[in-house]
C-alpha positions as a Python dict, from the first residue, in 0.01 Angstrom:
ca = {
    (1, 'M'): (0, 0, 0),
    (2, 'S'): (-330, -178, 59),
    (3, 'R'): (-428, 58, 344),
    (4, 'W'): (-386, 368, 120),
    (5, 'L'): (-550, 191, -169),
    (6, 'A'): (-840, 91, 55),
    (7, 'L'): (-880, 448, 179),
    (8, 'G'): (-864, 586, -173),
    (9, 'L'): (-1112, 333, -305),
    (10, 'C'): (-1357, 417, -22),
    (11, 'G'): (-1367, 777, -145),
    (12, 'L'): (-1484, 661, -487),
    (13, 'L'): (-1781, 483, -336),
    (14, 'L'): (-1893, 818, -197),
    (15, 'T'): (-1880, 985, -540),
    (16, 'G'): (-2209, 1032, -722),
    (17, 'C'): (-2316, 1194, -1046),
    (18, 'A'): (-2624, 1220, -1266),
    (19, 'T'): (-2587, 932, -1508),
    (20, 'R'): (-2782, 717, -1745),
    (21, 'D'): (-2715, 373, -1886),
    (22, 'V'): (-2581, 362, -2237),
    (23, 'A'): (-2668, 60, -2447),
    (24, 'F'): (-2356, -98, -2590),
    (25, 'R'): (-2342, -80, -2966),
    (26, 'P'): (-2049, -276, -3106),
    (27, 'Q'): (-1884, -110, -3402),
    (28, 'A'): (-1860, -288, -3732),
    (29, 'E'): (-1521, -447, -3794),
    (30, 'A'): (-1446, -210, -4083),
    (31, 'T'): (-1518, 100, -3874),
    (32, 'R'): (-1346, -7, -3552),
    (33, 'P'): (-1092, 262, -3465),
    (34, 'R'): (-725, 196, -3413),
    (35, 'D'): (-582, 186, -3063),
    (36, 'T'): (-521, 561, -3033),
    (37, 'P'): (-326, 709, -2741),
    (38, 'F'): (-508, 875, -2451),
    (39, 'S'): (-452, 1019, -2104),
    (40, 'I'): (-730, 1011, -1848),
    (41, 'S'): (-778, 1069, -1478),
    (42, 'G'): (-1056, 967, -1249),
    (43, 'R'): (-1159, 736, -968),
    (44, 'L'): (-1136, 362, -937),
    (45, 'S'): (-1339, 146, -702),
    (46, 'V'): (-1292, -224, -647),
    (47, 'K'): (-1509, -462, -450),
    (48, 'A'): (-1350, -804, -410),
    (49, 'D'): (-1484, -1074, -182),
    (50, 'G'): (-1704, -822, 0),
    (51, 'K'): (-1421, -572, 67),
    (52, 'G'): (-1424, -232, -102),
    (53, 'Q'): (-1133, -10, -204),
    (54, 'V'): (-1130, 332, -369),
    (55, 'A'): (-850, 538, -526),
    (56, 'N'): (-784, 814, -774),
    (57, 'F'): (-596, 722, -1090),
    (58, 'D'): (-401, 877, -1377),
    (59, 'W'): (-359, 662, -1688),
    (60, 'N'): (-146, 730, -1996),
    (61, 'H'): (-201, 477, -2275),
    (62, 'D'): (-70, 406, -2621),
    (63, 'A'): (-60, 85, -2822),
    (64, 'V'): (273, -33, -2678),
    (65, 'R'): (286, 130, -2335),
    (66, 'D'): (67, 201, -2033),
    (67, 'Q'): (147, 405, -1724),
    (68, 'L'): (-112, 385, -1448),
    (69, 'S'): (-69, 570, -1120),
    (70, 'I'): (-298, 484, -830),
    (71, 'N'): (-320, 774, -590),
    (72, 'S'): (-443, 827, -236),
    (73, 'P'): (-727, 1075, -171),
    (74, 'I'): (-467, 1339, -83),
    (75, 'G'): (-288, 1288, -415),
    (76, 'S'): (23, 1089, -329),
    (77, 'T'): (104, 795, -554),
    (78, 'V'): (62, 466, -368),
    (79, 'A'): (121, 235, -664),
    (80, 'R'): (243, 266, -1021),
    (81, 'V'): (189, 11, -1297),
    (82, 'E'): (394, 31, -1616),
    (83, 'R'): (344, -194, -1919),
    (84, 'D'): (571, -206, -2223),
    (85, 'E'): (716, -461, -2466),
    (86, 'N'): (929, -608, -2181),
    (87, 'G'): (633, -689, -1955),
    (88, 'V'): (474, -520, -1655),
    (89, 'T'): (621, -358, -1346),
    (90, 'L'): (429, -256, -1034),
    (91, 'Q'): (595, -32, -776),
    (92, 'A'): (438, 6, -432),
    (93, 'D'): (556, 39, -74),
    (94, 'G'): (916, 66, -191),
    (95, 'K'): (896, -274, -362),
    (96, 'T'): (899, -362, -730),
    (97, 'Y'): (701, -652, -875),
    (98, 'Q'): (731, -783, -1232),
    (99, 'A'): (523, -1012, -1452),
    (100, 'A'): (441, -1082, -1814),
    (101, 'D'): (93, -925, -1795),
    (102, 'V'): (-103, -677, -1583),
    (103, 'E'): (-379, -921, -1487),
    (104, 'S'): (-151, -1175, -1318),
    (105, 'L'): (64, -904, -1157),
    (106, 'T'): (-230, -716, -1004),
    (107, 'Q'): (-387, -1046, -894),
    (108, 'E'): (-64, -1133, -711),
    (109, 'A'): (12, -789, -565),
    (110, 'L'): (-338, -645, -505),
    (111, 'G'): (-552, -957, -476),
    (112, 'W'): (-764, -884, -785),
    (113, 'P'): (-693, -881, -1162),
    (114, 'L'): (-705, -550, -1349),
    (115, 'P'): (-779, -627, -1720),
    (116, 'L'): (-576, -328, -1843),
    (117, 'S'): (-523, -449, -2201),
    (118, 'N'): (-894, -476, -2279),
    (119, 'L'): (-984, -191, -2045),
    (120, 'A'): (-809, 40, -2293),
    (121, 'W'): (-1099, -40, -2530),
    (122, 'W'): (-1377, -66, -2271),
    (123, 'I'): (-1299, 278, -2123),
    (124, 'R'): (-1385, 415, -2470),
    (125, 'G'): (-1714, 222, -2481),
    (126, 'Q'): (-1587, -37, -2730),
    (127, 'A'): (-1541, -411, -2735),
    (128, 'A'): (-1180, -525, -2736),
    (129, 'P'): (-1082, -651, -3081),
    (130, 'D'): (-976, -1013, -3128),
    (131, 'W'): (-1180, -1135, -2828),
    (132, 'P'): (-1517, -1311, -2856),
    (133, 'Q'): (-1802, -1092, -2739),
    (134, 'N'): (-2169, -1111, -2660),
    (135, 'V'): (-2406, -821, -2599),
    (136, 'S'): (-2712, -891, -2386),
    (137, 'A'): (-3055, -741, -2459),
    (138, 'D'): (-2996, -471, -2194),
    (139, 'G'): (-2678, -352, -2370),
    (140, 'V'): (-2426, -515, -2136),
    (141, 'L'): (-2109, -630, -2309),
    (142, 'H'): (-1980, -974, -2208),
    (143, 'Q'): (-1614, -1026, -2293),
    (144, 'Q'): (-1311, -1204, -2143),
    (145, 'G'): (-1531, -1335, -1861),
    (146, 'W'): (-1642, -983, -1764),
    (147, 'S'): (-1985, -819, -1779),
    (148, 'I'): (-1923, -456, -1876),
    (149, 'R'): (-2180, -176, -1849),
    (150, 'F'): (-2125, 172, -1991),
    (151, 'V'): (-2283, 476, -1824),
    (152, 'S'): (-2281, 830, -1961),
    (153, 'D'): (-2332, 1164, -1788),
    (154, 'A'): (-2689, 1280, -1858),
    (155, 'D'): (-2590, 1647, -1821),
    (156, 'Q'): (-2270, 1633, -2027),
    (157, 'P'): (-2290, 1373, -2304),
    (158, 'G'): (-1963, 1299, -2477),
    (159, 'P'): (-1795, 1053, -2710),
    (160, 'Y'): (-1695, 818, -2426),
    (161, 'P'): (-1879, 674, -2126),
    (162, 'K'): (-1847, 864, -1798),
    (163, 'R'): (-1837, 539, -1603),
    (164, 'V'): (-1744, 181, -1685),
    (165, 'E'): (-1869, -92, -1450),
    (166, 'M'): (-1719, -440, -1478),
    (167, 'E'): (-1816, -756, -1290),
    (168, 'R'): (-1670, -1105, -1284),
    (169, 'D'): (-1716, -1375, -1025),
    (170, 'R'): (-1698, -1201, -684),
    (171, 'L'): (-1520, -896, -822),
    (172, 'S'): (-1663, -558, -922),
    (173, 'I'): (-1453, -276, -1071),
    (174, 'R'): (-1588, 71, -1146),
    (175, 'L'): (-1400, 352, -1319),
    (176, 'V'): (-1534, 706, -1327),
    (177, 'V'): (-1346, 928, -1571),
    (178, 'H'): (-1310, 1293, -1467),
    (179, 'A'): (-1089, 1417, -1751),
    (180, 'W'): (-978, 1303, -2098),
    (181, 'R'): (-660, 1457, -2235),
}
């Protein structure tokens, strides 16, 4: 799995687009939207301890369930993460891994934690509710130990960021969204 994931993640590093930084503007508590369902696809890049990986992804989310497929550059699924009320399952290389949460499961299986629960908010350019937050002068959101930067497409502005860049310790995760459904 890690060889395909590494190949897929390398492709993301080669992807470029015209972008501009978007200052984070936390929404007032009374206007914060509910956790509405979404489906997105795009590219994921991870740099952990100096090693980079790139992959495509498809993510279906609702308040009680997530399905995340990590795909090779040629489109085959190399890993699948599913979260529901019973916990989290990761399937890769013909093996199945289980845990109570995505972060600990991806840390164990992939070597880095994917903050999927809060990422469902961050991918929409919002702070995760019920977590302390701080916004720096340059618009970077600091939450759950992550520094999160939102970048929009200068040519095609939309309601959500085009790219979300997250950093923590010696880990950097970047998601570029190609399609919202």
